[in-house]
CSV table of C-alpha atoms and ligand atoms in Angstrom, one decimal:
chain,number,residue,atom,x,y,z
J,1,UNK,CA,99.5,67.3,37.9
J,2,UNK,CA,101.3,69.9,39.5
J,3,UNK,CA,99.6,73.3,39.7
J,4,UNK,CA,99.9,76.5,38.6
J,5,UNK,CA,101.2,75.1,34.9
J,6,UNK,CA,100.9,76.3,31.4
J,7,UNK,CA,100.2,73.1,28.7
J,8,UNK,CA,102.0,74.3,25.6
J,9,UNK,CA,100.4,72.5,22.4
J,10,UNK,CA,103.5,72.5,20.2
J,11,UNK,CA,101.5,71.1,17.2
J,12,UNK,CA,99.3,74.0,17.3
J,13,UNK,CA,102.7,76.3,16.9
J,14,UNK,CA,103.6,74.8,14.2
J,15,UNK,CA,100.1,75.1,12.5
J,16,UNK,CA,100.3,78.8,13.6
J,17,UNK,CA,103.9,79.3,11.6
J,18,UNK,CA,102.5,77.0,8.8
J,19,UNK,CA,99.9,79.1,8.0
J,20,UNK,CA,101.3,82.5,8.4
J,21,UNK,CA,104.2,81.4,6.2
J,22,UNK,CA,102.8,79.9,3.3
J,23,UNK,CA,100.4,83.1,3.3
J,24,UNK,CA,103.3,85.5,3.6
J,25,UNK,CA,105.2,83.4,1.0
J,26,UNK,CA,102.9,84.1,-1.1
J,27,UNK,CA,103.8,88.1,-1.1
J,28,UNK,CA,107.8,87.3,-0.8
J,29,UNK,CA,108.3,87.6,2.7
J,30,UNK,CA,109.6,85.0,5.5
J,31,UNK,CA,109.2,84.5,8.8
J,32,UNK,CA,111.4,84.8,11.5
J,33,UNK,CA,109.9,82.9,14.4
J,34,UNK,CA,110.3,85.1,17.9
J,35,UNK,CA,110.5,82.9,20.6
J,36,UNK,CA,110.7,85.9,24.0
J,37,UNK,CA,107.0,84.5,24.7
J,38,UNK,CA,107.7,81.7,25.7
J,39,UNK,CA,111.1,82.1,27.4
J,40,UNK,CA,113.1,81.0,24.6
J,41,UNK,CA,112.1,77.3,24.7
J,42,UNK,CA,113.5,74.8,22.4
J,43,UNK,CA,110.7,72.9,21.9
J,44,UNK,CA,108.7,76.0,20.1
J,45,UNK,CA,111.6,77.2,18.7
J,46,UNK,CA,111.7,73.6,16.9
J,47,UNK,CA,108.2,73.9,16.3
J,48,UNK,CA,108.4,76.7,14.6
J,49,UNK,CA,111.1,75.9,12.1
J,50,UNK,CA,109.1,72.3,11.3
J,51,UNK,CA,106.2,74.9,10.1
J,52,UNK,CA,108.5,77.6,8.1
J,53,UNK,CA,110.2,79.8,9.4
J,54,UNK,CA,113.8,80.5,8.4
J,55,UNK,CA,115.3,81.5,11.8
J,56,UNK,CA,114.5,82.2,15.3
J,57,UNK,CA,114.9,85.6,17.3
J,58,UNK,CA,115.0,86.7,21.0
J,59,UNK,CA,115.4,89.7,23.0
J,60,UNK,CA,117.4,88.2,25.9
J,61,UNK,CA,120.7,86.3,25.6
J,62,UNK,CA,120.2,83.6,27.9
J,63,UNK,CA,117.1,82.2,25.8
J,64,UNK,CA,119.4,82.2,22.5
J,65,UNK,CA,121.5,80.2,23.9
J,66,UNK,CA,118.7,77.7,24.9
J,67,UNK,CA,117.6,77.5,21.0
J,68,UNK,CA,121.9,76.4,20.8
J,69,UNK,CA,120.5,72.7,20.9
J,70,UNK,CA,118.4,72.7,18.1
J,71,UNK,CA,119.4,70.8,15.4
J,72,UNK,CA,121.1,71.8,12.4
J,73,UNK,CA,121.7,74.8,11.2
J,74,UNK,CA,119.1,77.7,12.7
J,75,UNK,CA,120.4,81.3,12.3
J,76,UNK,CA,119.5,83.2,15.7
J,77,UNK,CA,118.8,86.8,16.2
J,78,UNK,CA,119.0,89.1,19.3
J,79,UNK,CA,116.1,91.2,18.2
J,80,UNK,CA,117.1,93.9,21.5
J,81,UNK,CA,120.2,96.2,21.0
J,82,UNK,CA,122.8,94.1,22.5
J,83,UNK,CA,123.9,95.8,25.4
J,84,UNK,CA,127.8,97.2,25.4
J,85,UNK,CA,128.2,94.6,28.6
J,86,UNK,CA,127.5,91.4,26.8
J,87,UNK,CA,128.8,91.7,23.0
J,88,UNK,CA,130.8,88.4,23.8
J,89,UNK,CA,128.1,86.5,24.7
J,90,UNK,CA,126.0,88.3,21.7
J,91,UNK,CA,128.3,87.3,19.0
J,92,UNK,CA,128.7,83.6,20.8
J,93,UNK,CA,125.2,82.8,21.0
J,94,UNK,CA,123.4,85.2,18.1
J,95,UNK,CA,124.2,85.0,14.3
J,96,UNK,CA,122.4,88.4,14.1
J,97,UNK,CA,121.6,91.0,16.2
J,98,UNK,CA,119.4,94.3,15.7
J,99,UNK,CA,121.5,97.6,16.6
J,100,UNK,CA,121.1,101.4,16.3
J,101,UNK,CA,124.5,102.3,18.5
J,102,UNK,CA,128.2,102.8,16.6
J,103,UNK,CA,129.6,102.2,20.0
J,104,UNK,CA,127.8,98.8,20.2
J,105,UNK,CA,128.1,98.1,16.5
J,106,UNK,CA,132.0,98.9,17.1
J,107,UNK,CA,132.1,96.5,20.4
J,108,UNK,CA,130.6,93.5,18.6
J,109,UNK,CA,133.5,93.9,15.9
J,110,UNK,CA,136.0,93.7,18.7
J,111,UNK,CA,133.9,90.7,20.4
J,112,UNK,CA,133.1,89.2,16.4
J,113,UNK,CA,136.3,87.3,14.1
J,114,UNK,CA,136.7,87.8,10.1
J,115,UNK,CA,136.1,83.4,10.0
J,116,UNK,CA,132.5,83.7,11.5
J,117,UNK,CA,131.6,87.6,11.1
J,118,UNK,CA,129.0,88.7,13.1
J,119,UNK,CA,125.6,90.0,11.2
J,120,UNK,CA,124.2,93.4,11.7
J,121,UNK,CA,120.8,94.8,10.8
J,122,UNK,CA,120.3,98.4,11.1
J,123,UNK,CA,117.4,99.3,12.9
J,124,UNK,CA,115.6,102.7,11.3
J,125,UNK,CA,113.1,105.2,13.0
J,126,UNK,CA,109.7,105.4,11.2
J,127,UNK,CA,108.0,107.2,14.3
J,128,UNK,CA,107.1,104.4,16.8
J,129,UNK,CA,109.7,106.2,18.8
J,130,UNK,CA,111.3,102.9,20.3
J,131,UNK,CA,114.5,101.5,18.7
J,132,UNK,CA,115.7,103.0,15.9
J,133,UNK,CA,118.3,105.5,13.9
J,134,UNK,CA,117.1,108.7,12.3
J,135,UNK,CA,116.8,108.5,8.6
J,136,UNK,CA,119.8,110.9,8.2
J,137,UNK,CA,121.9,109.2,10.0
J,138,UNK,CA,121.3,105.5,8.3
J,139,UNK,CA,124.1,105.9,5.9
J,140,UNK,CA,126.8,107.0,8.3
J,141,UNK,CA,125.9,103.7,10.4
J,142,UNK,CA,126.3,101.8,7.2
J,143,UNK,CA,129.5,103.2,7.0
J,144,UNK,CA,130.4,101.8,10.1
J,145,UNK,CA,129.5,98.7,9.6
J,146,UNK,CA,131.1,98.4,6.8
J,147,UNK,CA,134.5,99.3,7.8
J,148,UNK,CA,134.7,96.1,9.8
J,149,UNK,CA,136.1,93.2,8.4
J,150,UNK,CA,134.0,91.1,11.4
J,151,UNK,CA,131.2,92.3,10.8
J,152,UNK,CA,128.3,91.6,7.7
J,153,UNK,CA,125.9,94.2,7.2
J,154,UNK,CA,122.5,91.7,6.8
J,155,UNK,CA,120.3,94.2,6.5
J,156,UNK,CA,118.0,96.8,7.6
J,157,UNK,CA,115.0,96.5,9.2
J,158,UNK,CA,111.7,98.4,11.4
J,159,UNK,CA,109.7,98.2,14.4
J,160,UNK,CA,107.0,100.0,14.6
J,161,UNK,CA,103.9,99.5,16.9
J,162,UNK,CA,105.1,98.4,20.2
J,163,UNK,CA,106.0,101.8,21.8
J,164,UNK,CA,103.3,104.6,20.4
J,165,UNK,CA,101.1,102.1,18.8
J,166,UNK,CA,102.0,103.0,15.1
J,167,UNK,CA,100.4,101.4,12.7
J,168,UNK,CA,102.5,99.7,9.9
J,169,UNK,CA,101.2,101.1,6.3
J,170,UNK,CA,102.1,101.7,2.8
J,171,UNK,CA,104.0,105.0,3.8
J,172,UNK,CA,106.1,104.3,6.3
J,173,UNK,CA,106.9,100.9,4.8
J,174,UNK,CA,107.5,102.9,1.5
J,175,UNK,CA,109.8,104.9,3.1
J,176,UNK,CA,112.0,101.4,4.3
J,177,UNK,CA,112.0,100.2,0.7
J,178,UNK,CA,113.2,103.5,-0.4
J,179,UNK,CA,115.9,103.9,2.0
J,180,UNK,CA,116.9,100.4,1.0
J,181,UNK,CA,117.8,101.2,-2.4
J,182,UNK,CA,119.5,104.3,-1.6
J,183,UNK,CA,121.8,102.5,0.3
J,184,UNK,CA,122.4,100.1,-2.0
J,185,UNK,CA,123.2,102.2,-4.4
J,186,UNK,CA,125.2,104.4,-2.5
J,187,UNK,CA,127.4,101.9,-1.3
J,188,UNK,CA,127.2,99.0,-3.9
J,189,UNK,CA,125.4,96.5,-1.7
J,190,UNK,CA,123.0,94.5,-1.7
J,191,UNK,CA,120.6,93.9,1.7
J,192,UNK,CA,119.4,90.3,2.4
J,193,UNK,CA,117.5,91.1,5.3
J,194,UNK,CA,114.6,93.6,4.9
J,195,UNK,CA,112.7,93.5,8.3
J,196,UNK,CA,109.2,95.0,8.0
J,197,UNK,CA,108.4,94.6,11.8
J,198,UNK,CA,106.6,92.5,14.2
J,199,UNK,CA,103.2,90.7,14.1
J,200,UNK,CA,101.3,94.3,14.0
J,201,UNK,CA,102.8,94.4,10.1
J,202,UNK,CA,100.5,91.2,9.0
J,203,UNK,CA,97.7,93.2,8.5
J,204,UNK,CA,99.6,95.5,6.3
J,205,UNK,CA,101.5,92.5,4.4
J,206,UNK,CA,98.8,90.9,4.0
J,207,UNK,CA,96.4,93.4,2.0
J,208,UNK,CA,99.0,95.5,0.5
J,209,UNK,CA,99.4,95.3,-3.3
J,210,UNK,CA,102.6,96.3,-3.0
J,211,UNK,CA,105.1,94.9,-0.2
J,212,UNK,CA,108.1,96.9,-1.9
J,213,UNK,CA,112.0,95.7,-0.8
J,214,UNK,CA,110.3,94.0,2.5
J,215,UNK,CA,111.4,90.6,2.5
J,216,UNK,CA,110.9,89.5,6.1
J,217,UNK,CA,109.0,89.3,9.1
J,218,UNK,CA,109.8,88.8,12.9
J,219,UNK,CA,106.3,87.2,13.7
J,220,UNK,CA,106.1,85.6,17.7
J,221,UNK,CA,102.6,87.1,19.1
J,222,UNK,CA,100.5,85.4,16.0
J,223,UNK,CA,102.5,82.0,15.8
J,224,UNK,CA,101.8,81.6,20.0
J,225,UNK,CA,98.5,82.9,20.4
J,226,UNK,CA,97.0,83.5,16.8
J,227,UNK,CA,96.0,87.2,17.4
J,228,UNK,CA,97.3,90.3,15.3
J,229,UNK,CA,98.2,92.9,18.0
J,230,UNK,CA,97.1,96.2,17.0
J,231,UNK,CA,93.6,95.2,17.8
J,232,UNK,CA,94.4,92.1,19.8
J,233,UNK,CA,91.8,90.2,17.3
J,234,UNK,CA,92.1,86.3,16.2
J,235,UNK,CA,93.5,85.6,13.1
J,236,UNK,CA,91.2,83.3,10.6
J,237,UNK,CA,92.9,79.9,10.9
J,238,UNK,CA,95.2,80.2,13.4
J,239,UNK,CA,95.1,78.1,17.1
J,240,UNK,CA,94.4,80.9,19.7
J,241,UNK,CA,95.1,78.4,22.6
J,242,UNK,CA,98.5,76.6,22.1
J,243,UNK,CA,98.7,78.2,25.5
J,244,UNK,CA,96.4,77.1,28.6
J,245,UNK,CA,97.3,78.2,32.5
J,246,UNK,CA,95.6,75.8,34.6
J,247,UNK,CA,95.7,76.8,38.5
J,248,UNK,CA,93.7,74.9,41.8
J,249,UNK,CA,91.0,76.1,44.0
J,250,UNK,CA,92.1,76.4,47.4
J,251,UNK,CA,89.2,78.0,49.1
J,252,UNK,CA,85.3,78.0,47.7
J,253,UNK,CA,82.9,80.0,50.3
J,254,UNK,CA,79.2,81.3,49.7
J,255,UNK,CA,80.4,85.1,50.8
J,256,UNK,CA,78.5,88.4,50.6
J,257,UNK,CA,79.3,90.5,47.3
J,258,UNK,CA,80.0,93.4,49.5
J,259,UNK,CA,82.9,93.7,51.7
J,260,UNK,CA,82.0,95.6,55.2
J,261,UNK,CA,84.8,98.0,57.1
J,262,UNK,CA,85.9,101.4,56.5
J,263,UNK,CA,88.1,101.0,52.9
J,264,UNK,CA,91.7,102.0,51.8
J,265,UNK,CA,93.7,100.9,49.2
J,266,UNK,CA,94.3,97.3,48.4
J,267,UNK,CA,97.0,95.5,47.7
J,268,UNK,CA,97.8,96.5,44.2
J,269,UNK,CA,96.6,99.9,44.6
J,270,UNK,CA,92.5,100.9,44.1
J,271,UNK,CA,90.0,98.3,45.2
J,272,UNK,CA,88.5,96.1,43.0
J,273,UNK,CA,84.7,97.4,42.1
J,274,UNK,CA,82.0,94.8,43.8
J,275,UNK,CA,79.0,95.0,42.2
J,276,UNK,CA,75.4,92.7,43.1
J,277,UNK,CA,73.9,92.5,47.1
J,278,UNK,CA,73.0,88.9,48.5
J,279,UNK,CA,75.6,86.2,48.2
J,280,UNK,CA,77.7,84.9,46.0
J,281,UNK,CA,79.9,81.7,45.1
J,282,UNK,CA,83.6,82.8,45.9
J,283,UNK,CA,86.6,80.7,44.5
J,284,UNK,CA,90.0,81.5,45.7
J,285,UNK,CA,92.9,79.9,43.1
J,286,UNK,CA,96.7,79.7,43.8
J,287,UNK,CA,97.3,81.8,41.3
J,288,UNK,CA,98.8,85.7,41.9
J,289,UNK,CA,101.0,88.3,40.1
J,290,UNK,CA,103.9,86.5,41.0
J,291,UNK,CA,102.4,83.8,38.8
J,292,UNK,CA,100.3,86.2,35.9
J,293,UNK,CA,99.6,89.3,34.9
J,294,UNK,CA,96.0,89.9,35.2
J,295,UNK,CA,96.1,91.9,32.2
J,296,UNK,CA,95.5,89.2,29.5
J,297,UNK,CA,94.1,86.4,31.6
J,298,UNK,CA,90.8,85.0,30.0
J,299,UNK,CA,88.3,83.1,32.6
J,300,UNK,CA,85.9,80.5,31.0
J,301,UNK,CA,82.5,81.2,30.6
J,302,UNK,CA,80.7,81.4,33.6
J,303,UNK,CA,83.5,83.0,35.6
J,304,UNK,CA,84.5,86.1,36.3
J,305,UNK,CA,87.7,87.6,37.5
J,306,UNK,CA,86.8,89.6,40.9
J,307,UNK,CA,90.8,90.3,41.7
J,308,UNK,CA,94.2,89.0,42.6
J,309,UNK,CA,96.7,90.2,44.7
J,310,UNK,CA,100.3,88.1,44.7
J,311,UNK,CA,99.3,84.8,45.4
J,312,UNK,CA,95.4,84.8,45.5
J,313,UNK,CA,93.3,85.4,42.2
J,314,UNK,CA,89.9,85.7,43.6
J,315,UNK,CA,86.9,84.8,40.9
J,316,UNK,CA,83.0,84.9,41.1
J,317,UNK,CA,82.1,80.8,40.0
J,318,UNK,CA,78.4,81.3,39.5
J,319,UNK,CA,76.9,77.7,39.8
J,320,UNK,CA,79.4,76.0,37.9
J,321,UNK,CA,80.1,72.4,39.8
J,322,UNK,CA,83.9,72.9,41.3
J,323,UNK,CA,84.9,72.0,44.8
J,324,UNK,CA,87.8,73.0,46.7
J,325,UNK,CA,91.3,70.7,44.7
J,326,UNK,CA,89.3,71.1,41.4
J,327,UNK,CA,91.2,73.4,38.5
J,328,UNK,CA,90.8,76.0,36.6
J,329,UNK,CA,92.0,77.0,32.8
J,330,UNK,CA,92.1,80.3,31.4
J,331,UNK,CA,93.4,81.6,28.0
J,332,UNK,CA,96.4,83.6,28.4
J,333,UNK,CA,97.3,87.2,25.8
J,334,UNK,CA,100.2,88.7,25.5
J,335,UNK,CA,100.5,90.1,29.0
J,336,UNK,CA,99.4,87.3,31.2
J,337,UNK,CA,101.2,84.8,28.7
J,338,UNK,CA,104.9,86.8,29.2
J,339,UNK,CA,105.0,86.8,32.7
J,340,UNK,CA,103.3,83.3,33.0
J,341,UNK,CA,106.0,81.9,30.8
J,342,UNK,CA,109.0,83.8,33.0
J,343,UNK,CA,107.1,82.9,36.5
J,344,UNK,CA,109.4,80.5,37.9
J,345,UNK,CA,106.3,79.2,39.9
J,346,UNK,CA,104.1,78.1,36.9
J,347,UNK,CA,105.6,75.0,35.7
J,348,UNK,CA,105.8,74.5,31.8
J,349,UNK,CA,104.8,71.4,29.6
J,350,UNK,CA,104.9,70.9,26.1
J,351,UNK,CA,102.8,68.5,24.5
J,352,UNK,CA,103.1,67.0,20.8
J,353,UNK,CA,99.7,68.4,20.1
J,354,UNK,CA,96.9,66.8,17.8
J,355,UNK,CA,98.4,65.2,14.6
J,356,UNK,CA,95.2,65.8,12.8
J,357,UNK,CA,96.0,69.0,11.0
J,358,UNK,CA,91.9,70.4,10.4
J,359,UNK,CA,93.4,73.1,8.2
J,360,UNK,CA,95.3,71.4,5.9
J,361,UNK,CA,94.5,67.9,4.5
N,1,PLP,C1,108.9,91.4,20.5
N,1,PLP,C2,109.5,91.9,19.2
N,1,PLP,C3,109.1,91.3,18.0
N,1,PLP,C4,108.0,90.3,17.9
N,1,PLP,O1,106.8,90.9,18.3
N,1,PLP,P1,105.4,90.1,18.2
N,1,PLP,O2,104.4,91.2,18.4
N,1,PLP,O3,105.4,89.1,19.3
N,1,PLP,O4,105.3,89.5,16.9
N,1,PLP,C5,109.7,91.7,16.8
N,1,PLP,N1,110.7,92.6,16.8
N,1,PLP,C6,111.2,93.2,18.0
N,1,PLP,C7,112.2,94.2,17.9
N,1,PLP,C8,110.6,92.8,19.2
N,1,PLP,O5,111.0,93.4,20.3
């Protein structure tokens, strides 16, 4: 098979989504499935609507439109402000879209028509410092939404956690649910859409006794890689490896642990620490940053990662039993999976998956 590529186990996305939304169902709250991971494909957007979730999302508007040949009915969400450039192509391939700008919000009216009105959610600041409108100003944006006849305010919604690292918690969640009923009763609506935030709010939705006006998630890193990502931990019952990156061995050399020669930078800034005398068993794989972000690239056991440079990812093999045209797997995080997944030298496969479901009888 061809080499560097990334298997995707679409059965074990859709055991991800499974579980998370019968859990979250369980305290009122659905799941949009975020598909920016994994480039917007089809086949996990499908995926995860067989498991639960109500609608997909994407930041970019070239991978909505690749979720356009799904079938049936699936709402789609730009979950990045639309930029003022591409409001056309916002309202002709998203349902939804997540805004904080009047000028924007206006644009998408002009772009939008009364028959198939655009939908807005409102995106509010709770101190992640990322997207987001000041409190205050909530109720004038509402305003402007309102005043279009092409538009449909859906909602409001959060993102905390991606920016500053903010945790999702009873107060600043509190403080959504409030806001919510204020507007509402300021303005004689009612909001469909309550967004709580990304895969960093499970924990919070999860053990909360109280998940207040917050009726919906926009979950992508714990469906594709079952981790949470404030702590970057596995999540009980979840597949951590719908995702595997295999890549070939193109050199494998007994070679001293120390490099000799006066030393500069390397290629990617500070050389990589070598530590151990004597020999060891060095692997080169076609595999570099153009490929994978280091960050987030998991080695089996035995292995380990002694650097990579743009097209070489240079490991430490130990004993193991590979010869040169053998490969490698490694488990991918968020990092290494993004630009994997958007590498357009690491060809993607998506396979059905195991049919046995261990989790569920
Ligand atoms: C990326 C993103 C998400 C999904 O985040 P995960 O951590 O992958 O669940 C949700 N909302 C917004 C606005 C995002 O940018």
């Amino acid at each position: 098979m061809t080499a560097p590529r990334i298997e995707i186990d679409l059965g074990k996305v859709e055991h991800n989504t499974r579980v998370l939304v019968d859990r979250l169902a369980l305290v009122g709250i659905r799941v949009t499935g975020i598909t920016k991971a994994a480039l917007g494909s089809p086949g996990v957007g499908a995926a995860m609507l067989r498991g639960g979730a109500v609608g997909l999302g994407d930041s970019r508007v070239p991978n909505l439109a690749r979720l356009a040949g799904l079938d049936g009915p699936t709402s789609r969400t730009l979950i990045r402000s639309p930029q003022l450039s591409q409001v056309g192509q916002v309202v002709a391939h998203a349902d939804i879209s997540l805004n904080t700008e009047a000028a924007v919000i206006t644009a998408l009216a002009g772009a939008a028509t009364r028959d198939r009105p655009h939908g807005v959610v409102l995106m509010v600041e709770l101190g992640d410092l990322r997207e987001g409108i000041a409190l205050d100003d909530v109720s004038a944006a509402v305003r402007v939404v309102l005043d279009q006849p092409a538009l449909r305010l859906a909602g409001l919604g959060t993102n905390l956690a991606c920016q500053n690292g903010v945790v999702p918690d009873d107060r600043n969640m509190a403080v959504l649910s409030g806001l919510v009923e204020n507007i509402e009763a300021l303005y004689g609506v009612t909001l469909g859409v309550v967004s709580g935030g990304n895969s960093a709010n499970l924990g919070w939705a999860l053990s909360t006794t109280d998940v207040g006006r917050i009726d919906e998630l926009r979950i992508g890193e714990a469906i594709l890689l079952g981790t949470e990502p404030l702590h970057r931990t596995p999540i009980e019952g979840l597949h951590t490896d719908a995702f595997v990156l295999s890549a070939e061995v193109i050199e494998l050399n007994e070679k001293p642990a120390q490099p000799w020669g006066d030393r500069g930078q390397a290629a990617f800034g500070e050389a990589p620490v070598r530590t151990g005398t004597g020999t060891i068993r060095q692997a080169i794989l076609a595999l570099g940053r153009q490929d994978v972000d280091l960050d987030g690239l998991v080695p089996p056991d035995g292995i380990e990662i002694l650097g990579m440079s743009s097209d070489h990812l240079v490991l430490d093999v130990g004993d193991l039993p590979l010869a040169v045209g053998d490969e490698v797997s490694f488990g991918l995080a968020y990092g290494a999976l993004v630009r994997a997944m958007t590498s357009p030298f690491v060809s993607k496969f998506e396979v059905a998956g195991a049919m046995l479901d261990p989790c569920r009888p």
